[in-house]
CSV table of C-alpha atoms in Angstrom, one decimal:
chain,number,residue,atom,x,y,z
A,27,VAL,CA,0.4,0.6,-0.2
A,28,ALA,CA,0.9,3.5,-0.6
A,29,GLY,CA,3.4,5.1,1.7
A,30,ASP,CA,3.8,1.4,4.2
A,31,VAL,CA,6.3,0.4,5.5
A,32,ASP,CA,7.1,-3.3,5.8
A,33,TYR,CA,9.2,-5.1,8.7
A,34,TYR,CA,10.3,-8.6,8.7
A,35,SER,CA,12.0,-9.9,12.3
A,36,ILE,CA,15.0,-13.0,12.5
A,37,VAL,CA,17.5,-13.8,15.4
A,38,ALA,CA,20.7,-14.2,14.8
A,39,GLU,CA,23.7,-15.3,16.9
A,40,ALA,CA,27.4,-13.7,16.8
A,41,GLY,CA,28.8,-14.4,13.8
A,42,ASN,CA,25.9,-15.4,11.7
A,43,ARG,CA,25.1,-14.4,8.7
A,44,ILE,CA,21.7,-12.9,7.5
A,45,TYR,CA,20.8,-12.8,3.8
A,46,PHE,CA,17.7,-11.1,2.4
A,47,ASN,CA,16.1,-10.9,-0.9
A,48,VAL,CA,13.3,-9.5,-2.9
A,49,ASP,CA,11.2,-10.1,-5.7
A,50,ALA,CA,10.0,-7.0,-7.5
A,51,ASP,CA,7.9,-8.7,-9.9
A,52,PRO,CA,6.7,-12.6,-8.4
A,53,GLU,CA,3.2,-12.2,-11.1
A,54,ARG,CA,5.7,-12.1,-14.2
A,55,ASP,CA,3.8,-9.7,-15.5
A,56,GLY,CA,5.6,-6.2,-16.6
A,57,THR,CA,4.0,-4.4,-13.0
A,58,GLY,CA,6.9,-5.0,-10.7
A,59,THR,CA,7.3,-2.6,-7.9
A,60,ASP,CA,10.4,-0.4,-7.0
A,61,LEU,CA,11.5,-1.2,-3.1
A,62,VAL,CA,14.1,-0.6,-1.2
A,63,LEU,CA,15.9,-3.1,1.8
A,64,GLU,CA,17.6,-2.0,4.6
A,65,LEU,CA,18.7,-4.4,7.0
A,66,ARG,CA,18.5,-2.4,10.9
A,67,SER,CA,20.2,-3.3,13.8
A,68,PRO,CA,18.2,-4.3,17.3
A,69,ALA,CA,17.8,-0.2,18.1
A,70,ASP,CA,17.1,0.3,14.4
A,71,ALA,CA,19.9,1.3,12.9
A,72,LEU,CA,20.5,1.3,9.2
A,73,LEU,CA,23.1,-1.3,8.7
A,74,LEU,CA,23.3,-2.0,4.8
A,75,SER,CA,20.1,-1.1,2.1
A,76,VAL,CA,19.3,-2.1,-1.1
A,77,ASP,CA,17.7,-0.7,-4.3
A,78,SER,CA,15.8,-3.2,-6.6
A,79,SER,CA,14.4,0.1,-8.5
A,80,ILE,CA,13.5,-2.1,-12.0
A,81,THR,CA,12.3,1.6,-13.3
A,82,GLY,CA,13.3,1.7,-17.3
A,83,SER,CA,13.5,-2.2,-18.5
A,84,LEU,CA,11.3,-4.8,-17.3
A,85,SER,CA,12.8,-7.7,-19.1
A,86,ASN,CA,14.8,-9.5,-16.3
A,87,PRO,CA,12.2,-9.0,-13.1
A,88,ALA,CA,14.0,-7.1,-10.3
A,89,ALA,CA,15.1,-9.5,-7.6
A,90,GLU,CA,18.2,-7.8,-5.3
A,91,GLY,CA,19.4,-9.3,-2.2
A,92,ALA,CA,23.3,-9.2,-0.3
A,93,ASN,CA,24.3,-10.5,3.2
A,94,PHE,CA,25.5,-9.1,6.0
A,95,THR,CA,27.6,-11.1,9.3
A,96,ILE,CA,26.2,-10.3,12.8
A,97,ALA,CA,28.7,-8.6,15.6
A,98,THR,CA,26.2,-9.0,18.3
A,99,ALA,CA,24.2,-11.5,19.2
A,100,GLY,CA,19.9,-9.6,18.7
A,101,THR,CA,17.2,-9.7,17.1
A,102,TYR,CA,17.9,-7.9,13.6
A,103,PHE,CA,15.2,-6.3,11.2
A,104,LEU,CA,13.9,-6.5,7.3
A,105,ARG,CA,13.3,-2.8,6.5
A,106,VAL,CA,10.6,-2.9,3.1
A,107,ARG,CA,9.3,0.0,1.6
A,108,HIS,CA,8.4,1.9,-1.7
A,109,PHE,CA,11.5,3.7,-3.6
A,110,LEU,CA,9.1,6.3,-3.6
A,111,GLY,CA,7.2,6.5,-1.0
A,112,THR,CA,4.1,6.8,-2.7
A,113,GLY,CA,3.8,3.8,-4.9
A,114,THR,CA,1.8,0.6,-4.2
A,115,GLY,CA,2.5,-3.0,-4.9
A,116,THR,CA,3.3,-6.8,-4.5
A,117,TYR,CA,6.9,-8.5,-3.2
A,118,HIS,CA,8.1,-11.4,-2.2
A,119,ALA,CA,10.8,-10.9,0.8
A,120,PHE,CA,13.0,-13.7,2.0
A,121,VAL,CA,15.4,-12.9,4.5
A,122,ALA,CA,17.0,-16.2,6.8
A,123,ALA,CA,20.4,-15.9,8.9
A,124,GLY,CA,23.0,-18.8,9.7
A,125,SER,CA,26.0,-20.2,10.2
A,126,GLY,CA,26.4,-21.7,7.1
A,127,PRO,CA,27.7,-19.0,3.8
A,128,CYS,CA,25.6,-16.5,3.2
A,129,GLY,CA,22.6,-18.0,6.1
A,130,GLY,CA,22.8,-21.3,4.9
A,131,SER,CA,21.8,-22.3,1.4
A,132,CYS,CA,18.5,-23.7,-0.1
A,133,THR,CA,17.7,-25.1,-3.0
A,134,ILE,CA,14.2,-25.8,-4.1
A,135,THR,CA,12.9,-26.6,-7.3
A,136,CYS,CA,8.4,-27.5,-8.0
A,137,PRO,CA,7.2,-30.4,-9.5
A,138,ALA,CA,6.6,-30.0,-13.2
A,139,ASN,CA,3.7,-28.3,-14.8
A,140,VAL,CA,0.4,-30.4,-14.5
A,141,THR,CA,-2.0,-31.1,-17.0
A,142,GLN,CA,-5.8,-33.0,-16.5
A,143,SER,CA,-9.0,-33.2,-17.1
A,144,ASN,CA,-12.0,-32.1,-15.1
A,145,ASP,CA,-13.7,-34.5,-12.3
A,146,PRO,CA,-17.1,-34.9,-13.8
A,147,ASN,CA,-20.0,-32.7,-13.2
A,148,GLN,CA,-17.5,-30.3,-12.1
A,149,CYS,CA,-15.7,-27.2,-13.2
A,150,GLY,CA,-12.1,-28.3,-11.9
A,151,ALA,CA,-11.1,-30.7,-10.2
A,152,VAL,CA,-9.2,-31.9,-6.6
A,153,VAL,CA,-5.1,-31.6,-7.3
A,154,ASN,CA,-2.4,-33.9,-5.8
A,155,TYR,CA,0.9,-32.6,-7.0
A,156,PRO,CA,4.0,-34.0,-5.3
A,157,PRO,CA,5.9,-31.7,-2.8
A,158,PRO,CA,8.7,-29.6,-4.8
A,159,THR,CA,11.6,-30.7,-4.4
A,160,THR,CA,14.7,-29.2,-1.6
A,161,THR,CA,18.6,-29.4,-0.9
A,162,GLY,CA,20.5,-27.4,1.8
A,163,SER,CA,18.7,-25.2,5.0
A,164,CYS,CA,15.3,-24.6,3.4
A,165,GLY,CA,13.0,-25.3,6.2
A,166,THR,CA,9.2,-25.9,6.4
A,167,VAL,CA,7.6,-25.7,2.4
A,168,THR,CA,4.3,-23.9,1.7
A,169,CYS,CA,2.9,-24.4,-1.7
A,170,SER,CA,0.0,-22.3,-2.3
A,171,PRO,CA,-2.5,-23.3,-3.7
A,172,PRO,CA,-1.9,-26.7,-1.3
A,173,ALA,CA,-1.9,-30.1,-2.6
A,174,GLY,CA,-5.7,-31.4,-2.4
A,175,SER,CA,-7.0,-28.0,-3.5
A,176,PHE,CA,-9.9,-28.2,-5.9
A,177,PHE,CA,-8.9,-26.2,-9.0
A,178,PRO,CA,-10.7,-24.1,-11.6
A,179,VAL,CA,-11.0,-25.3,-15.2
A,180,GLY,CA,-7.6,-23.1,-16.5
A,181,THR,CA,-4.6,-22.1,-15.5
A,182,THR,CA,-3.5,-21.5,-12.1
A,183,THR,CA,0.0,-20.9,-10.4
A,184,VAL,CA,1.3,-22.4,-7.7
A,185,THR,CA,4.4,-21.0,-5.5
A,186,CYS,CA,6.0,-23.1,-2.9
A,187,THR,CA,8.0,-21.4,-0.4
A,188,PRO,CA,10.5,-22.3,1.8
A,189,SER,CA,11.6,-21.2,5.5
A,190,THR,CA,14.4,-19.8,4.2
A,191,GLY,CA,15.6,-19.3,0.0
A,192,SER,CA,14.0,-17.8,-2.8
A,193,PRO,CA,10.3,-19.5,-3.5
A,194,CYS,CA,9.5,-21.2,-6.7
A,195,THR,CA,6.5,-21.9,-9.6
A,196,PHE,CA,5.1,-24.1,-11.8
A,197,THR,CA,1.5,-24.1,-12.9
A,198,VAL,CA,-1.7,-26.6,-12.5
A,199,THR,CA,-3.9,-26.4,-15.7
A,200,ILE,CA,-7.7,-27.4,-16.0
A,201,ASP,CA,-9.2,-29.5,-19.1
A,202,ASP,CA,-12.8,-28.7,-19.3
A,203,ASN,CA,-13.6,-31.9,-21.0
A,204,GLN,CA,-17.3,-32.6,-20.0
A,205,ALA,CA,-19.5,-32.3,-22.9
A,206,PRO,CA,-23.0,-30.3,-21.9
A,207,SER,CA,-26.1,-31.8,-21.4
A,208,ILE,CA,-29.1,-30.6,-23.8
A,209,THR,CA,-32.7,-31.5,-24.1
A,210,CYS,CA,-35.4,-30.8,-26.1
A,211,PRO,CA,-38.8,-30.3,-26.2
A,212,ALA,CA,-41.2,-32.9,-27.0
A,213,ASN,CA,-42.3,-33.3,-30.8
A,214,ILE,CA,-44.4,-30.0,-32.0
A,215,THR,CA,-47.9,-30.2,-33.8
A,216,GLN,CA,-50.2,-27.3,-34.1
A,217,ALA,CA,-52.4,-25.7,-36.1
A,218,ASN,CA,-51.7,-23.2,-39.5
A,219,ASP,CA,-52.0,-20.0,-38.1
A,220,ALA,CA,-54.9,-17.9,-40.1
A,221,ASN,CA,-54.2,-17.3,-43.5
A,222,GLN,CA,-51.0,-18.9,-43.7
A,223,CYS,CA,-49.6,-22.5,-45.1
A,224,GLY,CA,-47.8,-22.9,-41.7
A,225,ALA,CA,-46.8,-21.9,-38.7
A,226,VAL,CA,-44.4,-19.5,-36.3
A,227,VAL,CA,-43.3,-22.0,-33.9
A,228,SER,CA,-41.8,-20.5,-30.7
A,229,TYR,CA,-40.1,-23.6,-27.9
A,230,ALA,CA,-37.6,-23.6,-25.3
A,231,PRO,CA,-34.8,-26.4,-24.9
A,232,MET,CA,-33.1,-26.7,-21.8
A,233,ALA,CA,-29.5,-27.1,-21.5
A,234,SER,CA,-27.1,-27.0,-18.9
A,235,ASP,CA,-23.0,-27.7,-17.9
A,236,ASN,CA,-20.2,-29.0,-15.4
A,237,CYS,CA,-19.0,-25.0,-16.0
A,238,PRO,CA,-21.2,-21.7,-16.8
A,239,GLY,CA,-21.4,-19.8,-20.2
A,240,VAL,CA,-23.4,-22.6,-22.3
A,241,MET,CA,-25.0,-21.1,-25.7
A,242,VAL,CA,-27.8,-22.8,-27.1
A,243,SER,CA,-28.2,-22.9,-31.4
A,244,CYS,CA,-31.1,-24.8,-32.6
A,245,THR,CA,-32.2,-25.0,-37.1
A,246,PRO,CA,-34.7,-24.1,-37.7
A,247,PRO,CA,-33.9,-21.4,-34.7
A,248,SER,CA,-37.2,-20.6,-32.1
A,249,GLY,CA,-40.0,-18.7,-33.6
A,250,SER,CA,-39.7,-19.1,-37.3
A,251,PHE,CA,-41.8,-19.6,-39.7
A,252,TYR,CA,-42.5,-23.5,-40.3
A,253,PRO,CA,-44.7,-24.6,-43.2
A,254,VAL,CA,-47.7,-27.0,-43.5
A,255,GLY,CA,-45.8,-30.7,-42.8
A,256,THR,CA,-43.6,-32.0,-40.3
A,257,THR,CA,-39.7,-30.7,-41.0
A,258,SER,CA,-36.9,-31.5,-38.4
A,259,ALA,CA,-35.0,-29.3,-35.7
A,260,THR,CA,-31.7,-29.8,-34.3
A,261,CYS,CA,-30.8,-28.2,-31.2
A,262,THR,CA,-26.8,-28.4,-30.4
A,263,ALA,CA,-25.2,-26.7,-26.9
A,264,THR,CA,-21.5,-25.5,-26.7
A,265,ASP,CA,-19.7,-24.7,-23.4
A,266,THR,CA,-16.5,-22.0,-23.2
A,267,ALA,CA,-14.3,-25.1,-24.5
A,268,SER,CA,-16.0,-25.8,-26.9
A,269,ASN,CA,-17.3,-29.2,-26.2
A,270,THR,CA,-20.6,-29.7,-27.7
A,271,ALA,CA,-23.5,-32.4,-27.7
A,272,THR,CA,-27.1,-32.1,-29.3
A,273,CYS,CA,-30.9,-33.2,-29.6
A,274,GLY,CA,-33.4,-33.4,-32.5
A,275,PHE,CA,-37.4,-33.2,-32.1
A,276,THR,CA,-39.9,-32.7,-35.4
A,277,VAL,CA,-43.0,-29.8,-35.7
A,278,THR,CA,-45.7,-30.7,-37.3
A,279,VAL,CA,-47.8,-27.5,-38.8
A,280,ASN,CA,-51.2,-29.3,-39.4
A,281,ASP,CA,-53.7,-27.2,-42.0
A,282,ALA,CA,-56.7,-26.8,-40.1
A,283,GLN,CA,-57.9,-24.0,-42.7
A,284,ALA,CA,-61.1,-24.8,-45.0
A,285,PRO,CA,-61.3,-23.0,-48.7
A,286,ALA,CA,-63.3,-19.7,-48.9
A,287,LEU,CA,-65.9,-20.1,-51.6
A,288,THR,CA,-67.8,-17.1,-53.3
A,289,CYS,CA,-70.5,-18.1,-55.0
A,290,PRO,CA,-72.5,-16.4,-58.0
A,291,ALA,CA,-75.1,-14.1,-56.7
A,292,ASN,CA,-78.9,-15.5,-56.5
A,293,VAL,CA,-79.8,-16.5,-60.3
A,294,THR,CA,-84.0,-15.4,-61.8
A,295,THR,CA,-84.4,-16.6,-65.3
A,296,PRO,CA,-87.5,-17.3,-66.9
A,297,ALA,CA,-88.7,-21.0,-67.9
A,298,ASN,CA,-87.9,-22.2,-71.4
A,299,THR,CA,-88.5,-25.8,-71.4
A,300,THR,CA,-90.1,-29.3,-70.3
A,301,MET,CA,-88.3,-32.7,-68.8
A,302,GLY,CA,-90.9,-35.2,-69.1
A,303,MET,CA,-94.5,-33.4,-67.5
A,304,THR,CA,-92.3,-30.7,-65.3
A,305,VAL,CA,-91.4,-27.1,-67.0
A,306,GLY,CA,-88.3,-25.3,-66.1
A,307,ALA,CA,-85.4,-24.1,-66.9
A,308,ASN,CA,-81.1,-24.9,-68.4
A,309,VAL,CA,-79.5,-22.6,-66.2
A,310,THR,CA,-75.5,-21.9,-66.5
A,311,PHE,CA,-73.8,-20.0,-63.9
A,312,ALA,CA,-70.2,-18.7,-63.3
A,313,ALA,CA,-67.9,-20.9,-60.9
A,314,PRO,CA,-67.3,-20.2,-57.5
A,315,THR,CA,-63.8,-18.7,-56.6
A,316,VAL,CA,-61.8,-20.5,-54.6
A,317,THR,CA,-59.2,-19.5,-52.4
A,318,ASP,CA,-56.9,-21.2,-49.6
A,319,ASN,CA,-53.8,-20.7,-47.5
A,320,CYS,CA,-51.6,-23.5,-49.1
A,321,PRO,CA,-51.8,-24.1,-52.7
A,322,GLY,CA,-53.3,-26.8,-54.3
A,323,VAL,CA,-56.6,-26.7,-53.7
A,324,GLY,CA,-59.1,-28.2,-56.6
A,325,ALA,CA,-62.0,-26.3,-58.2
A,326,ALA,CA,-66.1,-25.8,-56.8
A,327,THR,CA,-68.3,-28.6,-57.4
A,328,CYS,CA,-72.2,-27.1,-57.3
A,329,VAL,CA,-75.3,-29.3,-57.1
A,330,PRO,CA,-77.4,-29.1,-59.2
A,331,ALA,CA,-74.4,-28.1,-61.0
A,332,SER,CA,-74.4,-25.6,-63.5
A,333,GLY,CA,-76.4,-26.5,-67.3
A,334,SER,CA,-78.8,-28.2,-65.2
A,335,PHE,CA,-82.5,-28.5,-65.6
A,336,PHE,CA,-84.1,-26.2,-63.2
A,337,PRO,CA,-87.5,-26.9,-62.6
A,338,VAL,CA,-89.9,-23.9,-61.9
A,339,GLY,CA,-89.7,-21.9,-58.3
A,340,THR,CA,-86.8,-21.7,-55.8
A,341,THR,CA,-83.6,-24.0,-56.0
A,342,ASN,CA,-80.9,-24.6,-53.2
A,343,VAL,CA,-78.0,-25.1,-55.0
A,344,THR,CA,-74.9,-25.6,-53.0
A,345,CYS,CA,-71.6,-25.5,-53.8
A,346,SER,CA,-68.2,-26.6,-51.9
A,347,ALA,CA,-63.8,-27.0,-52.5
A,348,THR,CA,-61.8,-29.3,-50.7
A,349,ASP,CA,-57.9,-28.8,-50.3
A,350,GLY,CA,-55.1,-31.4,-49.7
A,351,ALA,CA,-55.1,-31.5,-46.6
A,352,GLY,CA,-59.1,-32.8,-46.8
A,353,ASN,CA,-60.7,-29.3,-45.3
A,354,THR,CA,-64.2,-28.6,-47.5
A,355,GLY,CA,-65.1,-25.2,-47.5
A,356,THR,CA,-68.9,-24.4,-48.9
A,357,CYS,CA,-71.3,-21.8,-50.4
A,358,GLY,CA,-74.4,-21.3,-51.3
A,359,PHE,CA,-77.4,-19.9,-53.8
A,360,THR,CA,-80.5,-19.6,-55.3
A,361,VAL,CA,-81.6,-20.6,-59.1
A,362,THR,CA,-85.4,-19.3,-59.4
A,363,VAL,CA,-87.2,-19.8,-62.6
A,364,THR,CA,-90.6,-18.5,-63.2
A,365,SER,CA,-93.6,-19.2,-64.9
A,366,GLY,CA,-93.3,-20.4,-68.3
A,367,PHE,CA,-97.3,-19.9,-69.2
A,368,THR,CA,-98.6,-16.0,-69.7
A,369,ASN,CA,-102.4,-17.4,-69.5
A,370,CYS,CA,-103.5,-19.8,-66.4
A,371,TYR,CA,-106.9,-20.4,-65.8
A,372,VAL,CA,-108.8,-21.5,-62.4
A,373,ASP,CA,-111.6,-23.7,-62.2
A,374,ASP,CA,-114.2,-22.5,-59.2
A,375,ALA,CA,-115.3,-25.4,-57.8
A,376,THR,CA,-112.5,-27.8,-58.5
A,377,GLY,CA,-109.3,-26.1,-58.5
A,378,ASP,CA,-107.9,-27.7,-62.3
A,379,THR,CA,-105.9,-25.2,-63.1
A,380,PHE,CA,-104.9,-24.9,-67.3
A,381,SER,CA,-101.5,-23.1,-68.0
A,382,ILE,CA,-100.7,-21.8,-72.0
A,383,ASN,CA,-97.8,-20.1,-73.5
A,384,THR,CA,-99.1,-16.7,-75.6
A,385,ASP,CA,-96.1,-15.6,-76.2
A,386,PRO,CA,-94.5,-16.3,-80.2
A,387,THR,CA,-91.1,-14.7,-78.8
A,388,SER,CA,-91.1,-17.3,-75.9
A,389,PRO,CA,-89.6,-21.2,-76.4
A,390,LEU,CA,-92.7,-22.3,-74.5
A,391,TYR,CA,-94.8,-20.7,-77.1
A,392,ARG,CA,-98.3,-23.3,-77.6
A,393,PHE,CA,-97.4,-25.2,-74.9
A,394,TRP,CA,-100.0,-26.3,-72.5
A,395,GLN,CA,-100.4,-27.9,-69.3
A,396,TYR,CA,-103.7,-28.6,-67.3
A,397,ARG,CA,-103.5,-30.0,-63.4
A,398,VAL,CA,-106.1,-31.8,-61.5
A,399,ALA,CA,-106.1,-31.1,-58.1
A,400,ALA,CA,-108.0,-33.9,-56.8
A,401,SER,CA,-104.9,-35.9,-58.0
A,402,ALA,CA,-101.9,-33.7,-58.5
A,403,LEU,CA,-102.0,-35.4,-62.0
A,404,ILE,CA,-100.3,-32.7,-64.9
A,405,LEU,CA,-101.6,-33.4,-68.9
A,406,GLN,CA,-100.0,-31.6,-71.7
A,407,GLY,CA,-99.1,-30.9,-74.6
A,408,SER,CA,-98.5,-28.2,-77.4
A,409,ALA,CA,-101.3,-26.7,-79.4
A,410,GLU,CA,-101.9,-26.9,-82.8
A,411,TYR,CA,-104.2,-24.1,-83.2
A,412,LEU,CA,-104.1,-21.0,-81.0
A,413,VAL,CA,-105.1,-17.4,-81.4
A,414,TYR,CA,-104.9,-15.3,-78.6
A,415,VAL,CA,-106.5,-11.9,-78.6
A,416,PRO,CA,-105.7,-9.7,-75.4
A,417,GLY,CA,-108.8,-8.6,-73.6
A,418,ARG,CA,-110.8,-10.3,-76.1
A,419,SER,CA,-111.0,-14.1,-76.8
A,420,LEU,CA,-108.3,-16.7,-76.6
A,421,ALA,CA,-108.9,-20.0,-79.1
A,422,ALA,CA,-106.5,-23.3,-78.7
A,423,TYR,CA,-106.5,-26.9,-79.8
A,424,ASP,CA,-104.2,-29.9,-79.2
A,425,HIS,CA,-105.5,-32.9,-81.2
A,426,ASP,CA,-102.7,-34.7,-82.7
A,427,SER,CA,-101.6,-36.1,-79.9
A,428,ALA,CA,-101.8,-39.8,-79.6
A,429,THR,CA,-102.5,-39.5,-75.5
A,430,VAL,CA,-104.1,-36.9,-74.8
A,431,SER,CA,-106.6,-34.1,-76.5
A,432,MET,CA,-107.0,-30.7,-75.3
A,433,ASP,CA,-110.3,-27.3,-76.8
A,434,ALA,CA,-109.7,-24.4,-74.2
A,435,ASN,CA,-112.5,-21.2,-75.4
A,436,ILE,CA,-112.1,-18.2,-72.8
A,437,SER,CA,-113.9,-15.1,-73.9
A,438,PHE,CA,-112.3,-11.5,-72.1
A,439,SER,CA,-115.4,-10.2,-72.7
A,440,SER,CA,-117.8,-12.5,-70.5
A,441,ARG,CA,-115.4,-12.9,-68.4
A,442,SER,CA,-116.0,-16.8,-68.5
A,443,GLY,CA,-114.4,-20.0,-69.9
A,444,THR,CA,-114.1,-23.1,-70.3
A,445,VAL,CA,-111.1,-26.2,-71.1
A,446,ARG,CA,-112.0,-29.9,-72.0
A,447,VAL,CA,-109.2,-31.6,-71.7
A,448,VAL,CA,-109.8,-36.2,-72.2
A,449,GLU,CA,-107.3,-38.7,-71.5
A,450,ARG,CA,-107.2,-40.6,-74.7
A,451,THR,CA,-106.7,-44.2,-72.8
A,452,GLY,CA,-109.7,-44.4,-71.2
A,453,ASN,CA,-111.2,-41.6,-73.0
A,454,ILE,CA,-111.3,-40.1,-69.7
A,455,GLN,CA,-113.0,-35.7,-69.8
A,456,HIS,CA,-111.1,-33.0,-67.7
A,457,VAL,CA,-113.3,-29.9,-67.6
A,458,LEU,CA,-112.8,-26.9,-66.0
A,459,ARG,CA,-114.4,-23.8,-66.1
A,460,ASP,CA,-113.6,-20.4,-65.1
A,461,ARG,CA,-116.9,-18.1,-63.9
A,462,ASN,CA,-114.6,-15.4,-63.8
A,463,VAL,CA,-111.1,-15.2,-65.5
A,464,THR,CA,-110.8,-11.8,-64.4
A,465,ASN,CA,-109.7,-12.6,-60.9
A,466,ASP,CA,-107.8,-15.8,-61.8
A,467,PRO,CA,-103.8,-15.5,-59.8
A,468,PRO,CA,-100.7,-15.0,-61.6
A,469,CYS,CA,-99.5,-17.7,-63.6
A,470,MET,CA,-96.7,-19.5,-61.2
């Protein structure tokens, strides 16, 4: 410490020689300390002074010493102070007294440098090294850290100091040869993110090591976008000694999103043909648009299909599309076919109806239909003769059919009319009498 003065005492007999020295840079890191060593008498009188200044050169670490022959027995002192009285630093000092040359010679030799692996699950190892060898009068030798100590991973300098004589040093190096431990998460399965053909997946593997500082990296990394399907992920733990351990798992993203369909608008069209006894229209409509979060979705299928025959009235159409994952989306709309008849009459008593198309521009021109209310029987055909004068009269007949005949006479001036239909097989007659043609409901 700056400004401190250190005293060391030693007992010497008359005729003994006191030997002292100092090592001003024991760490050998180039930061030595400028010191002055003074040997002082029992009365604190200066007997000998040595300057161990190293200022200006560190190529030869400062290690200065001297010896002095004692004339009078007593307790003598080695005084150590900083050259300028202000600096700080570390030093090793040695002082001894004896009857031999230079106070008794001591030679100490440290063991060779030690290198070994860490103890299992420890960031270091217990090291038992052999004691240093000595020759001469060395007294007790103390090593720091002592044999049997726990040495951390890395290199540690051991200093062995005799009671008399200069210390020696060697190194103990512990290598970390233990791989980390890593545990991956269980296989992950989750649904796709909305409108995405995959999902962002996060996970956290667990890693541990005998030494701090283990790092974990994964491919693909946590938080990555994983496509629909199964992807293998690999995680690696690396410690500060470059030991590694790996683990793996799978990420499965299921496509759980159905395709989106947009159907055409509702369709309304007049009847333009017949199918058996049914009046209707062959209706063609645009295909629905289909989108999906993943490629490969098929075209939409509609029931009834475009181009089908639709009877008079409203029919629901349902369209669907299925993607590669088996998800099905649907949409719907209606097809309304309006009546193909322009003139319709009702029997006031029986409820029988007679309908006929009097529009020369219609594909159903002259087509007629008679419905028996009691039995829902439908008889129909195409009139070979038709004269229609709006507001005055309607006259029509159909005599060329092999199965049925029809005669119709409607008078708008008398607001009445008669229709006779005969089933040729069995000569069954059906007669409709409309006593007020002006209040008949519209054609359906």
